[in-house]
Protein backbone atom coordinates (compact mmCIF):
# COMPACT_ATOMS: atom_id res chain seq x y z
CA MET A 1 0.00 0.00 0.00
CA SER A 2 2.94 2.36 0.73
CA GLU A 3 4.26 1.99 -2.87
CA GLU A 4 0.96 3.18 -4.33
CA TYR A 5 1.03 6.23 -2.04
CA ASN A 6 4.67 7.01 -3.16
CA TYR A 7 3.72 7.26 -6.87
CA ASN A 8 5.06 10.53 -8.40
CA PRO A 9 3.65 11.44 -11.82
CA ASN A 10 6.35 14.10 -12.42
CA ALA A 11 9.09 11.52 -12.14
CA GLN A 12 7.41 9.40 -14.81
CA LYS A 13 7.25 12.39 -17.14
CA ILE A 14 10.89 13.13 -16.57
CA LYS A 15 11.79 9.53 -17.39
CA LYS A 16 9.79 9.71 -20.61
CA ILE A 17 11.44 13.00 -21.61
CA ILE A 18 14.89 11.58 -20.88
CA GLY A 19 14.06 8.47 -22.90
CA ARG A 20 12.85 10.54 -25.84
CA MET A 21 15.88 12.81 -25.68
CA SER A 22 18.20 9.82 -25.56
CA LEU A 23 16.50 8.37 -28.62
CA LEU A 24 16.76 11.72 -30.42
CA ILE A 25 20.41 12.06 -29.54
CA LEU A 26 21.00 8.51 -30.72
CA LEU A 27 19.25 9.26 -33.99
CA ILE A 28 21.32 12.44 -34.42
CA ILE A 29 24.52 10.50 -33.76
CA VAL A 30 23.47 7.81 -36.23
CA GLY A 31 22.58 10.50 -38.76
CA ILE A 32 25.94 12.21 -38.32
CA TYR A 33 27.63 8.84 -38.63
CA PHE A 34 25.95 8.10 -41.96
CA THR A 35 26.68 11.58 -43.30
CA THR A 36 30.39 10.84 -42.96
CA GLY A 37 30.03 8.76 -46.11
CA VAL A 38 29.36 11.85 -48.25
CA TYR A 39 32.36 13.02 -50.29
CA GLN A 40 33.12 15.18 -53.32
CA ILE A 41 35.27 14.32 -56.38
CA ASN A 42 36.89 17.15 -58.36
CA PRO A 43 36.78 17.18 -62.20
CA SER A 44 40.33 15.82 -62.60
CA GLU A 45 39.85 13.05 -60.00
CA VAL A 46 38.16 9.70 -59.50
CA GLY A 47 37.12 8.00 -56.27
CA LEU A 48 38.06 4.38 -55.66
CA VAL A 49 35.61 2.85 -53.19
CA LYS A 50 36.71 -0.09 -51.02
CA ARG A 51 34.39 -2.29 -48.95
CA PHE A 52 36.10 -3.98 -46.02
CA GLY A 53 39.42 -3.20 -47.72
CA LYS A 54 38.47 -4.60 -51.17
CA TYR A 55 37.99 -2.37 -54.21
CA VAL A 56 34.37 -2.47 -55.42
CA ARG A 57 33.72 0.52 -57.70
CA THR A 58 34.95 3.81 -59.14
CA ALA A 59 33.11 7.08 -58.55
CA GLY A 60 33.26 9.98 -60.99
CA PRO A 61 33.43 13.75 -60.37
CA GLY A 62 30.70 15.33 -58.22
CA ILE A 63 28.98 14.58 -54.89
CA ASN A 64 29.12 10.84 -54.03
CA TYR A 65 28.35 8.59 -51.11
CA HIS A 66 29.82 5.45 -49.58
CA LEU A 67 28.92 3.54 -46.46
CA PRO A 68 30.66 4.96 -43.39
CA ALA A 69 33.71 3.35 -41.92
CA PRO A 70 34.46 0.62 -41.21
CA PHE A 71 32.18 -0.68 -43.96
CA GLU A 72 33.51 1.36 -46.91
CA SER A 73 36.24 3.89 -47.58
CA VAL A 74 37.31 5.93 -50.61
CA THR A 75 40.72 6.70 -52.12
CA ILE A 76 40.77 9.79 -54.35
CA VAL A 77 43.25 9.80 -57.25
CA ASP A 78 44.03 12.71 -59.58
CA ILE A 79 44.22 11.14 -63.06
CA LEU A 80 44.49 14.25 -65.28
CA SER A 81 47.21 16.37 -63.70
CA LEU A 82 50.76 16.05 -65.03
CA ARG A 83 53.12 14.83 -62.30
CA LYS A 84 56.85 15.43 -62.22
CA ILE A 85 59.84 13.61 -60.75
CA GLU A 86 63.06 15.62 -60.37
CA ILE A 87 66.43 13.86 -60.40
CA GLY A 88 69.57 15.75 -59.42
CA PHE A 89 67.76 18.95 -58.46
CA ARG A 90 64.69 20.28 -56.67
CA SER A 91 62.48 23.16 -57.78
CA SER A 92 61.99 25.84 -55.15
CA GLY A 93 59.79 28.28 -57.06
CA VAL A 94 59.21 29.79 -60.47
CA GLY A 95 62.59 29.80 -62.23
CA LYS A 96 64.41 28.73 -59.07
CA TYR A 97 65.92 25.39 -58.20
CA SER A 98 68.77 23.92 -56.21
CA GLY A 99 71.07 21.16 -57.37
CA ILE A 100 71.65 17.89 -55.51
CA THR A 101 75.21 16.92 -56.35
CA LYS A 102 75.18 13.31 -55.13
CA GLU A 103 71.98 12.51 -56.98
CA ALA A 104 73.07 14.24 -60.20
CA LEU A 105 76.57 12.72 -60.38
CA MET A 106 76.62 9.76 -62.79
CA MET A 107 79.43 7.59 -64.14
CA THR A 108 79.95 7.32 -67.90
CA GLY A 109 81.16 4.38 -69.96
CA ASP A 110 84.73 5.72 -70.20
CA ASN A 111 85.08 5.95 -66.39
CA ASN A 112 84.41 9.69 -66.23
CA PHE A 113 81.69 11.51 -64.33
CA ALA A 114 78.98 13.89 -65.44
CA SER A 115 76.35 15.83 -63.54
CA VAL A 116 73.00 14.94 -65.10
CA GLU A 117 69.88 16.79 -63.98
CA SER A 118 66.75 15.25 -65.44
CA ALA A 119 62.98 15.50 -65.12
CA VAL A 120 60.37 12.78 -65.68
CA GLN A 121 56.76 13.77 -66.36
CA TYR A 122 53.97 11.20 -66.03
CA ARG A 123 50.23 10.74 -65.67
CA ILE A 124 47.94 8.13 -64.10
CA LYS A 125 46.47 5.85 -66.78
CA ASP A 126 44.99 3.19 -64.44
CA PRO A 127 44.00 4.61 -61.03
CA VAL A 128 43.12 1.21 -59.55
CA LYS A 129 46.60 -0.21 -60.23
CA TYR A 130 48.23 3.06 -59.18
CA ALA A 131 46.42 3.11 -55.84
CA PHE A 132 46.36 -0.57 -54.88
CA LYS A 133 49.02 -2.57 -56.82
CA ILE A 134 52.21 -1.06 -55.39
CA ALA A 135 53.08 0.96 -52.31
CA ASN A 136 54.39 4.52 -52.78
CA PRO A 137 54.02 4.56 -56.58
CA ASP A 138 55.53 8.04 -56.94
CA GLU A 139 58.67 6.88 -55.14
CA VAL A 140 58.79 3.80 -57.36
CA VAL A 141 58.65 6.01 -60.46
CA LYS A 142 61.55 8.07 -59.14
CA ILE A 143 63.71 5.06 -58.27
CA VAL A 144 63.08 3.35 -61.61
CA SER A 145 63.69 6.54 -63.60
CA GLU A 146 66.96 7.34 -61.86
CA SER A 147 68.18 3.75 -62.28
CA VAL A 148 67.39 3.67 -66.01
CA ILE A 149 68.95 7.06 -66.71
CA ARG A 150 72.13 6.03 -64.88
CA GLU A 151 72.24 2.85 -66.97
CA ARG A 152 71.85 4.79 -70.24
CA VAL A 153 74.57 7.25 -69.24
CA ALA A 154 76.92 4.42 -68.27
CA GLN A 155 76.73 3.03 -71.82
CA ARG A 156 78.21 6.18 -73.41
CA THR A 157 81.36 8.24 -73.24
CA ILE A 158 81.32 11.55 -71.46
CA ASP A 159 81.61 13.43 -74.77
CA GLN A 160 78.50 11.67 -76.05
CA VAL A 161 76.60 12.41 -72.85
CA LEU A 162 77.56 16.09 -72.94
CA THR A 163 76.91 16.63 -76.66
CA SER A 164 75.45 14.31 -79.26
CA ASP A 165 73.49 11.64 -77.33
CA ARG A 166 71.45 13.69 -74.86
CA ASP A 167 68.17 13.36 -76.76
CA GLU A 168 68.86 9.71 -77.55
CA ILE A 169 69.42 8.94 -73.86
CA ALA A 170 66.09 10.59 -72.98
CA ILE A 171 64.19 8.65 -75.67
CA GLU A 172 65.69 5.31 -74.67
CA ALA A 173 65.09 6.01 -70.95
CA LYS A 174 61.42 6.84 -71.56
CA GLN A 175 60.80 3.54 -73.34
CA ILE A 176 62.60 1.41 -70.75
CA ILE A 177 61.01 3.18 -67.76
CA GLN A 178 57.57 2.60 -69.27
CA GLN A 179 58.30 -1.11 -69.81
CA ILE A 180 59.47 -1.60 -66.22
CA LEU A 181 56.50 0.27 -64.73
CA ASP A 182 54.10 -1.74 -66.90
CA ASN A 183 55.69 -4.94 -65.61
CA TYR A 184 55.09 -3.64 -62.07
CA GLU A 185 51.43 -2.88 -63.01
CA SER A 186 51.92 0.60 -61.65
CA GLY A 187 49.15 2.22 -63.73
CA VAL A 188 51.56 5.04 -64.73
CA PHE A 189 52.07 6.51 -68.20
CA ILE A 190 55.42 8.24 -68.83
CA ASP A 191 54.71 11.42 -70.75
CA ASN A 192 58.25 12.78 -71.17
CA VAL A 193 61.85 12.33 -70.04
CA LYS A 194 64.17 15.32 -70.41
CA LEU A 195 67.83 15.82 -69.54
CA GLN A 196 67.62 19.44 -68.43
CA GLU A 197 71.24 20.13 -67.48
CA VAL A 198 74.26 17.98 -68.35
CA TYR A 199 77.70 19.28 -67.45
CA PRO A 200 81.05 17.96 -66.23
CA PRO A 201 81.96 18.11 -62.54
CA SER A 202 83.33 21.45 -61.35
CA GLN A 203 86.82 19.97 -60.81
CA VAL A 204 87.32 19.42 -64.55
CA LEU A 205 85.00 22.10 -65.94
CA ALA A 206 87.85 24.29 -67.24
CA ALA A 207 89.38 21.38 -69.18
CA PHE A 208 86.03 20.52 -70.74
CA ASP A 209 85.54 24.15 -71.74
CA ASP A 210 88.86 24.00 -73.59
CA VAL A 211 87.78 20.78 -75.32
CA ASN A 212 84.44 22.28 -76.32
CA SER A 213 86.20 25.37 -77.66
CA ALA A 214 88.52 23.17 -79.72
CA ASN A 215 85.54 21.19 -81.02
CA GLN A 216 83.81 24.40 -82.03
CA ASP A 217 86.93 25.56 -83.87
CA MET A 218 87.08 22.20 -85.60
CA GLU A 219 83.45 22.45 -86.65
CA LYS A 220 84.05 25.98 -87.92
CA THR A 221 87.02 24.81 -89.99
CA ILE A 222 85.06 21.88 -91.38
CA ASN A 223 82.16 24.15 -92.31
CA THR A 224 84.54 26.57 -94.05
CA ALA A 225 86.12 23.71 -95.98
CA LEU A 226 82.71 22.37 -96.96
CA LYS A 227 81.67 25.82 -98.14
CA TYR A 228 84.79 26.06 -100.29
CA TYR A 229 84.23 22.51 -101.55
CA ASN A 230 80.62 23.25 -102.45
CA ASP A 231 81.76 26.35 -104.32
CA VAL A 232 84.77 24.95 -106.20
CA VAL A 233 83.71 21.39 -107.01
CA PRO A 234 80.46 22.24 -108.85
CA ARG A 235 82.31 24.91 -110.80
CA ALA A 236 85.08 22.46 -111.73
CA GLU A 237 82.53 19.83 -112.66
CA GLY A 238 80.79 22.38 -114.87
CA GLU A 239 84.08 23.30 -116.58
CA ALA A 240 84.89 19.62 -117.04
CA SER A 241 81.48 18.95 -118.52
CA LYS A 242 81.91 21.94 -120.86
CA ASN A 243 85.35 20.74 -121.96
CA VAL A 244 84.04 17.24 -122.56
CA GLN A 245 81.17 18.57 -124.65
CA GLU A 246 83.53 20.82 -126.64
CA ALA A 247 85.90 17.88 -127.20
CA GLU A 248 83.04 15.68 -128.35
CA ALA A 249 81.85 18.42 -130.70
CA TYR A 250 85.38 18.88 -132.06
CA ARG A 251 85.67 15.13 -132.55
CA GLU A 252 82.43 15.02 -134.48
CA VAL A 253 83.54 17.93 -136.68
CA GLN A 254 86.88 16.31 -137.40
CA ILE A 255 85.26 12.98 -138.16
CA LEU A 256 82.78 14.61 -140.55
CA ARG A 257 85.56 16.63 -142.15
CA ALA A 258 87.72 13.53 -142.60
CA GLU A 259 84.83 11.60 -144.01
CA GLY A 260 84.20 14.47 -146.43
CA GLU A 261 87.89 14.50 -147.48
CA VAL A 262 87.80 10.75 -148.01
CA THR A 263 84.68 11.07 -150.16
CA ARG A 264 86.25 13.91 -152.15
CA PHE A 265 89.48 11.94 -152.61
CA LEU A 266 87.58 8.92 -153.84
CA GLN A 267 85.69 11.05 -156.32
CA ILE A 268 88.94 12.58 -157.62
CA LEU A 269 90.52 9.12 -157.80
CA GLU A 270 87.60 7.85 -159.81
CA ARG A 271 87.92 10.72 -162.28
CA TYR A 272 91.72 10.31 -162.40
CA GLU A 273 91.40 6.65 -163.31
CA LYS A 274 89.11 7.61 -166.19
CA ALA A 275 91.12 10.61 -167.48
CA PRO A 276 94.54 11.03 -165.81
CA GLU A 277 95.86 14.02 -167.85
CA ILE A 278 92.68 16.00 -167.67
CA THR A 279 92.43 15.36 -163.95
CA LYS A 280 96.07 16.45 -163.40
CA GLN A 281 95.49 19.65 -165.36
CA ARG A 282 92.31 20.39 -163.41
CA ILE A 283 94.01 19.81 -160.07
CA TYR A 284 96.89 22.06 -161.14
CA ILE A 285 94.55 24.85 -162.17
CA GLU A 286 92.52 24.59 -158.96
CA THR A 287 95.73 24.70 -156.94
CA MET A 288 96.94 27.80 -158.80
CA GLU A 289 93.59 29.46 -158.19
CA LYS A 290 94.14 29.01 -154.48
CA ILE A 291 97.82 30.09 -154.47
CA LEU A 292 98.04 33.01 -156.90
CA PRO A 293 95.52 35.41 -155.28
CA ASP A 294 97.74 35.65 -152.18
CA SER A 295 101.06 36.03 -154.09
CA LYS A 296 102.66 39.45 -154.70
CA LYS A 297 105.23 38.23 -157.22
CA ILE A 298 105.26 35.30 -159.62
CA MET A 299 108.36 33.73 -161.14
CA LEU A 300 107.90 32.57 -164.78
CA LEU A 301 110.24 30.25 -166.72
CA ASN A 302 111.63 31.79 -169.92
CA GLU A 303 110.77 29.63 -172.88
CA ASN A 304 114.04 30.58 -174.67
CA GLY A 305 116.52 29.94 -171.93
CA GLY A 306 117.14 29.05 -168.33
CA THR A 307 116.52 32.52 -166.89
CA PHE A 308 113.46 33.54 -164.89
CA ASN A 309 111.20 36.50 -165.31
CA PHE A 310 109.44 38.00 -162.29
CA LEU A 311 105.90 39.18 -162.67
CA ASP A 312 105.03 41.85 -160.15
CA ILE A 313 101.32 41.42 -159.60
CA GLN A 314 100.94 44.67 -157.73
CA GLU A 315 102.55 46.63 -160.61
CA VAL A 316 100.31 44.88 -163.08
CA MET A 317 97.25 45.78 -161.04
CA LYS A 318 98.48 49.40 -160.92
CA GLY A 319 98.98 49.42 -164.70
CA GLY A 320 102.81 49.40 -164.66
CA ASP A 321 105.23 47.56 -166.99
CA VAL A 322 106.04 43.90 -166.63
CA LYS A 323 109.68 43.23 -165.85
């Protein structure tokens, strides 16, 4: 009977209010918990959703949702931005960088050393492999790139590294780096490999400057000689071709002239065989016609004796007496 008399209605109301508030708080906590699964993906990114540590799907740009931890989690990967690995130097701002001597120093095939500063640019072509196949993929890219570039440099002389083979080294390194990373299933695409600065160590820099100066002088001399060659040789070839053509023309003329003389001789011979005296007389007259016009004086045999008379053609032409 005492318990019935101790009944307090206010206490029951308070209990109900506390119960309702506890339920509300619990609901708010649960609501906050589930809102932790909301996330945003930027335009250049994708979201890789894992459920209990296993990859299940890829989310695109925008507002997305996954079950709260520990059920699901998301790894966001930037797949469009161009990433860069620096070997032998570190950028410290726009147009500013500092060299790292130990990292840049590489041994060449002729047992010399060269400081090679290079940059490797790459993108993410497979975000799932990039995020889950290997640990620290960016570090792997750097280690592989430095190893391959050192190997390429070690296969050449220092002169080749400093001058002629820089681009070839970069092309070969890009191909080999890509092959190794594909074997690792890294999900990385190598966009470019560039040897930015290649120079000899400071201890021998002066000697290499002298060598480069000598090489430049040699190239200048070679270019001058080639210029002279290109000027003289075509001219000489032209003169030779002209002389050959003139000789061939002269040969043809002489051949035709000789053939004409032979034909004329045969014709005269034929006439001579038919009429020897007449042919002799005709040849004599034709010969005199060629000789006499250029003669100033003519010696004639006297029919009565052995003396000679001289006929002065010029006097005859002037109308003078014949001696």
